[in-house]
XYZ file of C-alpha atoms in Angstrom:
341
model
C 17.008 -13.390 17.616
C 19.989 -12.732 19.778
C 19.537 -16.063 21.655
C 19.204 -17.925 18.385
C 22.391 -16.229 17.041
C 24.365 -17.109 20.166
C 23.216 -20.669 19.963
C 24.313 -20.972 16.351
C 27.677 -19.436 17.242
C 28.116 -22.101 19.961
C 27.210 -24.818 17.476
C 30.005 -23.531 14.997
C 32.579 -23.511 17.739
C 31.463 -27.036 18.682
C 31.988 -28.262 15.114
C 35.484 -26.582 15.090
C 36.385 -28.304 18.308
C 35.324 -31.621 17.093
C 37.544 -31.308 14.144
C 40.369 -29.941 16.334
C 40.443 -26.470 14.538
C 41.621 -23.906 16.902
C 39.392 -20.917 16.226
C 36.503 -18.870 17.822
C 33.401 -16.906 16.562
C 34.243 -13.259 17.256
C 31.155 -11.482 15.711
C 28.850 -11.335 12.916
C 26.353 -9.461 10.670
C 22.636 -9.846 10.076
C 21.340 -8.871 6.498
C 17.910 -9.168 4.886
C 18.779 -12.432 3.267
C 21.520 -14.042 5.259
C 23.529 -14.161 8.487
C 27.388 -14.141 8.671
C 29.462 -15.395 11.540
C 33.032 -14.304 11.731
C 35.539 -16.812 12.743
C 39.137 -15.833 13.761
C 41.466 -18.829 13.652
C 44.480 -19.040 15.918
C 47.647 -18.220 14.175
C 48.585 -21.911 13.743
C 45.126 -23.013 12.428
C 44.682 -24.031 8.736
C 42.021 -22.080 7.024
C 41.775 -24.694 4.341
C 40.510 -27.079 6.891
C 37.611 -24.708 7.892
C 36.624 -24.478 4.267
C 36.248 -28.169 4.038
C 33.559 -28.092 6.971
C 30.722 -26.751 4.838
C 28.465 -29.797 5.144
C 29.221 -30.397 8.942
C 28.489 -26.633 9.622
C 25.295 -26.842 7.618
C 24.142 -29.819 9.576
C 24.959 -28.291 12.857
C 23.221 -25.112 12.001
C 20.104 -27.027 10.567
C 20.389 -25.261 7.246
C 20.386 -26.440 3.619
C 23.246 -24.231 2.656
C 26.429 -22.866 4.238
C 28.964 -20.661 2.582
C 32.435 -20.654 4.042
C 34.908 -18.038 2.593
C 38.163 -16.337 3.820
C 38.200 -12.578 4.359
C 41.452 -11.182 5.403
C 42.702 -12.967 8.405
C 39.150 -14.056 9.334
C 36.855 -16.804 7.855
C 33.174 -16.116 7.283
C 30.415 -18.716 7.763
C 27.154 -17.505 6.112
C 23.826 -19.100 6.249
C 20.380 -18.067 4.855
C 17.783 -16.353 7.078
C 14.580 -18.140 8.008
C 12.678 -14.926 7.134
C 14.316 -13.348 4.143
C 13.439 -9.757 3.406
C 13.041 -8.144 0.022
C 15.236 -5.159 -0.988
C 13.684 -2.547 -3.162
C 15.640 -0.439 -5.553
C 13.648 2.801 -5.251
C 13.866 2.479 -1.352
C 17.632 2.415 -1.707
C 17.677 5.287 -4.068
C 15.769 7.477 -1.589
C 18.643 6.947 1.015
C 21.167 8.709 -1.350
C 22.290 12.236 -1.270
C 22.234 12.733 -5.061
C 24.438 15.868 -4.885
C 27.222 13.803 -3.323
C 27.144 11.031 -5.983
C 29.923 11.115 -8.675
C 28.919 10.827 -12.209
C 28.477 7.427 -13.902
C 27.560 5.909 -10.517
C 25.059 2.923 -10.402
C 23.428 1.140 -7.451
C 24.328 -2.625 -7.129
C 22.247 -3.400 -4.140
C 22.249 -3.545 -0.345
C 25.655 -3.563 1.296
C 26.435 -5.419 4.397
C 26.079 -2.193 6.442
C 22.456 -1.756 5.451
C 23.131 1.085 3.068
C 23.258 1.181 -0.804
C 26.254 -0.441 -2.420
C 27.489 1.860 -5.306
C 29.891 1.492 -8.124
C 31.409 4.145 -10.364
C 32.061 2.855 -13.803
C 34.405 5.710 -14.652
C 36.890 4.836 -11.863
C 40.241 3.555 -13.148
C 39.647 0.432 -11.068
C 36.376 -0.509 -12.671
C 36.022 0.336 -16.367
C 34.155 -2.920 -17.440
C 31.970 -5.344 -15.248
C 31.181 -9.070 -15.930
C 27.960 -10.307 -14.381
C 27.715 -14.082 -14.024
C 25.056 -16.518 -12.580
C 22.715 -19.319 -13.460
C 19.153 -19.023 -14.297
C 17.361 -17.762 -11.122
C 20.501 -16.101 -9.688
C 19.186 -12.570 -10.402
C 21.377 -11.380 -13.269
C 18.625 -9.593 -15.269
C 17.280 -7.985 -12.031
C 20.853 -6.687 -11.335
C 21.272 -5.345 -14.876
C 17.838 -3.628 -14.607
C 18.849 -1.983 -11.305
C 22.118 -0.839 -12.721
C 20.571 0.668 -15.852
C 17.714 2.409 -14.034
C 20.066 3.873 -11.329
C 22.491 5.040 -14.002
C 19.577 6.845 -15.712
C 18.139 8.314 -12.438
C 21.660 9.609 -11.388
C 22.950 10.837 -14.871
C 21.466 13.234 -17.329
C 21.339 12.438 -21.081
C 24.156 14.925 -21.675
C 26.262 12.832 -19.315
C 25.185 9.228 -20.204
C 24.460 7.338 -23.365
C 23.152 3.740 -23.059
C 23.295 0.924 -25.614
C 21.355 -2.045 -24.673
C 21.715 -5.547 -26.295
C 18.970 -7.925 -25.342
C 18.880 -11.092 -27.383
C 15.873 -12.415 -25.268
C 13.860 -9.245 -26.240
C 12.441 -9.040 -22.723
C 15.076 -8.210 -20.167
C 15.316 -4.565 -21.285
C 11.970 -4.056 -22.709
C 10.570 -1.765 -19.984
C 13.398 0.761 -20.754
C 11.950 1.756 -24.108
C 11.713 5.465 -24.337
C 14.356 6.183 -21.792
C 16.003 9.505 -22.794
C 19.564 8.217 -22.204
C 19.156 5.372 -24.866
C 21.456 6.251 -27.797
C 19.531 3.916 -30.233
C 16.626 1.429 -30.178
C 16.973 -1.820 -28.260
C 19.255 -4.453 -30.121
C 18.259 -8.087 -30.232
C 19.802 -9.728 -33.358
C 23.337 -10.935 -33.687
C 23.863 -8.844 -36.888
C 22.572 -5.660 -35.338
C 24.760 -6.385 -32.251
C 27.875 -6.655 -34.347
C 26.970 -3.472 -36.193
C 26.386 -1.543 -32.935
C 29.817 -2.784 -31.516
C 31.654 -1.695 -34.753
C 29.928 1.716 -34.539
C 31.211 2.087 -30.966
C 34.764 1.053 -32.148
C 34.532 4.002 -34.762
C 33.282 6.235 -32.084
C 36.200 5.205 -29.764
C 38.792 5.839 -32.534
C 37.138 9.251 -33.468
C 37.405 10.320 -29.774
C 40.989 9.157 -29.426
C 41.931 11.115 -32.685
C 40.338 14.170 -31.317
C 42.112 13.647 -28.021
C 39.914 16.375 -26.206
C 39.297 14.449 -23.003
C 36.429 12.295 -21.924
C 34.568 15.071 -20.212
C 33.645 16.674 -23.555
C 31.227 13.868 -24.477
C 28.752 11.766 -22.610
C 30.057 8.352 -21.252
C 28.720 5.289 -23.189
C 27.593 2.381 -21.275
C 27.172 -0.820 -23.359
C 25.025 -3.417 -21.487
C 24.945 -6.940 -22.909
C 22.701 -9.712 -21.799
C 23.635 -13.323 -22.603
C 27.121 -12.550 -23.664
C 28.267 -16.183 -24.384
C 25.293 -16.573 -26.835
C 26.243 -13.450 -28.743
C 29.902 -14.560 -28.895
C 28.795 -17.759 -30.463
C 26.108 -16.385 -32.952
C 28.122 -13.153 -33.697
C 31.371 -14.981 -34.290
C 34.712 -13.448 -34.925
C 33.319 -9.980 -35.878
C 31.478 -9.674 -32.560
C 34.337 -10.952 -30.540
C 36.923 -8.740 -32.444
C 34.942 -5.488 -31.958
C 34.141 -6.329 -28.235
C 37.808 -7.042 -27.530
C 38.906 -3.649 -28.923
C 36.254 -1.763 -26.942
C 37.327 -3.640 -23.744
C 41.068 -2.808 -24.319
C 40.634 0.738 -25.276
C 37.225 1.878 -24.447
C 37.745 3.466 -20.901
C 40.106 6.101 -22.285
C 37.310 7.114 -24.612
C 34.565 6.997 -22.050
C 33.114 3.648 -23.266
C 32.265 1.014 -20.540
C 30.863 -2.445 -20.906
C 28.542 -4.343 -18.593
C 28.055 -7.810 -19.749
C 26.248 -10.730 -18.335
C 26.487 -14.443 -18.820
C 24.623 -17.530 -17.618
C 27.693 -19.930 -17.811
C 31.102 -18.399 -17.546
C 32.702 -21.089 -19.655
C 36.461 -20.669 -19.885
C 36.542 -22.332 -23.379
C 34.243 -19.636 -24.737
C 35.212 -16.507 -22.814
C 38.904 -17.371 -22.573
C 41.352 -14.440 -22.290
C 38.501 -12.004 -23.092
C 37.343 -12.186 -19.563
C 40.634 -12.665 -17.772
C 42.365 -9.576 -19.007
C 39.481 -7.111 -19.453
C 36.849 -7.189 -16.703
C 38.423 -5.876 -13.483
C 35.133 -6.123 -11.654
C 33.135 -9.331 -11.492
C 29.550 -9.536 -10.054
C 28.828 -13.233 -9.440
C 25.607 -14.872 -8.441
C 24.795 -18.538 -7.760
C 26.784 -20.654 -10.109
C 26.614 -24.496 -10.462
C 30.215 -25.524 -9.463
C 33.437 -24.275 -7.820
C 35.060 -24.292 -11.347
C 32.375 -21.940 -12.620
C 32.853 -19.856 -9.546
C 36.663 -19.592 -10.209
C 36.138 -18.637 -13.838
C 33.404 -16.086 -13.074
C 35.334 -14.412 -10.221
C 38.814 -14.931 -11.385
C 39.596 -16.357 -7.889
C 39.407 -19.565 -6.002
C 37.470 -20.060 -2.813
C 34.886 -17.409 -3.293
C 32.089 -19.786 -2.439
C 29.823 -18.430 -5.178
C 28.442 -22.013 -5.918
C 26.882 -21.711 -2.436
C 25.063 -18.383 -2.783
C 21.279 -18.443 -2.327
C 20.261 -17.212 -5.893
C 17.449 -14.619 -6.256
C 19.717 -11.646 -6.173
C 22.312 -12.955 -3.679
C 25.679 -11.767 -5.286
C 29.239 -11.092 -4.558
C 31.343 -8.384 -5.973
C 35.061 -9.218 -6.754
C 37.521 -6.568 -7.408
C 41.355 -6.551 -6.771
C 41.046 -9.627 -4.850
C 38.451 -8.341 -2.389
C 35.038 -9.939 -2.076
C 31.857 -8.113 -0.893
C 28.645 -9.944 -0.655
C 25.545 -7.851 -1.473
C 21.714 -8.274 -2.178
C 20.497 -7.016 -5.704
C 17.497 -4.692 -5.229
C 14.150 -5.632 -7.004
C 12.438 -3.169 -9.267
C 9.119 -4.202 -11.065
C 8.467 -3.553 -14.740
C 5.898 -1.061 -13.713
C 8.260 0.910 -11.539
C 10.772 0.902 -14.484
C 8.097 2.169 -16.767
C 6.933 4.877 -14.454
C 10.474 6.028 -13.650
C 11.251 6.180 -17.438
C 8.238 8.454 -17.927
C 9.266 10.657 -15.028
C 12.837 10.993 -16.399
C 11.403 11.668 -19.938
C 9.270 14.473 -18.529
C 12.184 16.053 -16.466
C 14.423 16.304 -19.386
C 11.802 17.444 -21.880
């Protein structure tokens, strides 16, 4: 593989030279799904010019897709591997030292260094998470991995889950999970009622003012957010907005997914209240900008099938969502139930 990588680095530099871009390949990273080449432009080079060379670089590297994105002073050129490898959630979980993991932590997937990428929802910099991506991007698999890893790392006295699944299939394997605070929700009327119930809980906790540690954290996971915003109407949006604005102080966190991050539907709801965005393959640069909150992330050139970027505070991390089968979910749910019985 080393010879192939060196040859590809030479081709990248050839394209840069042809277009009179003063820059050199200085290193790279190999992951189970893609290969990254790090380009360091000279101080007078225009990064925007490198971004415009997607197609030329893809042709030179003989690949159907090439993602170019800035990272600090460097520019990353990323291409898919010829032999992609699957990432498994339970394998990642076994790499963790559970005693060292803070509460309300979930596994997002495989990080660039080959270890599990974790996120702590109770962190002041997180609070709420928006997951975006087209059909086939891996949104449901990512949500399933987050839900299961939260349940594996947090006892029912620490965590209460509320799952809203309009499709009635995404979260079905989690039935019977001890951390579920109520049955799975699918209809828009029931979804509105559940959010209004959470608003009352939030207000009650605020009135008692006894600190979040006294109660279990509540994580509300919503699949197909845009559909629910449209069918649930103003009552759904009003309740959700209140939770997004004040929920963190009461220990209530939202993880919501949407297939199409439409600005006209999501509007200021997204811009102001989701500090962390997890973005899979989207159809256009415009959708990528709305989904991530930033321009130039290259999310429209991700591979799909669990290839994601995490965007927070202007920083972008690419990761691979881990797969967990429905059978593995059901087996893990049974094991957790037996442990807490």
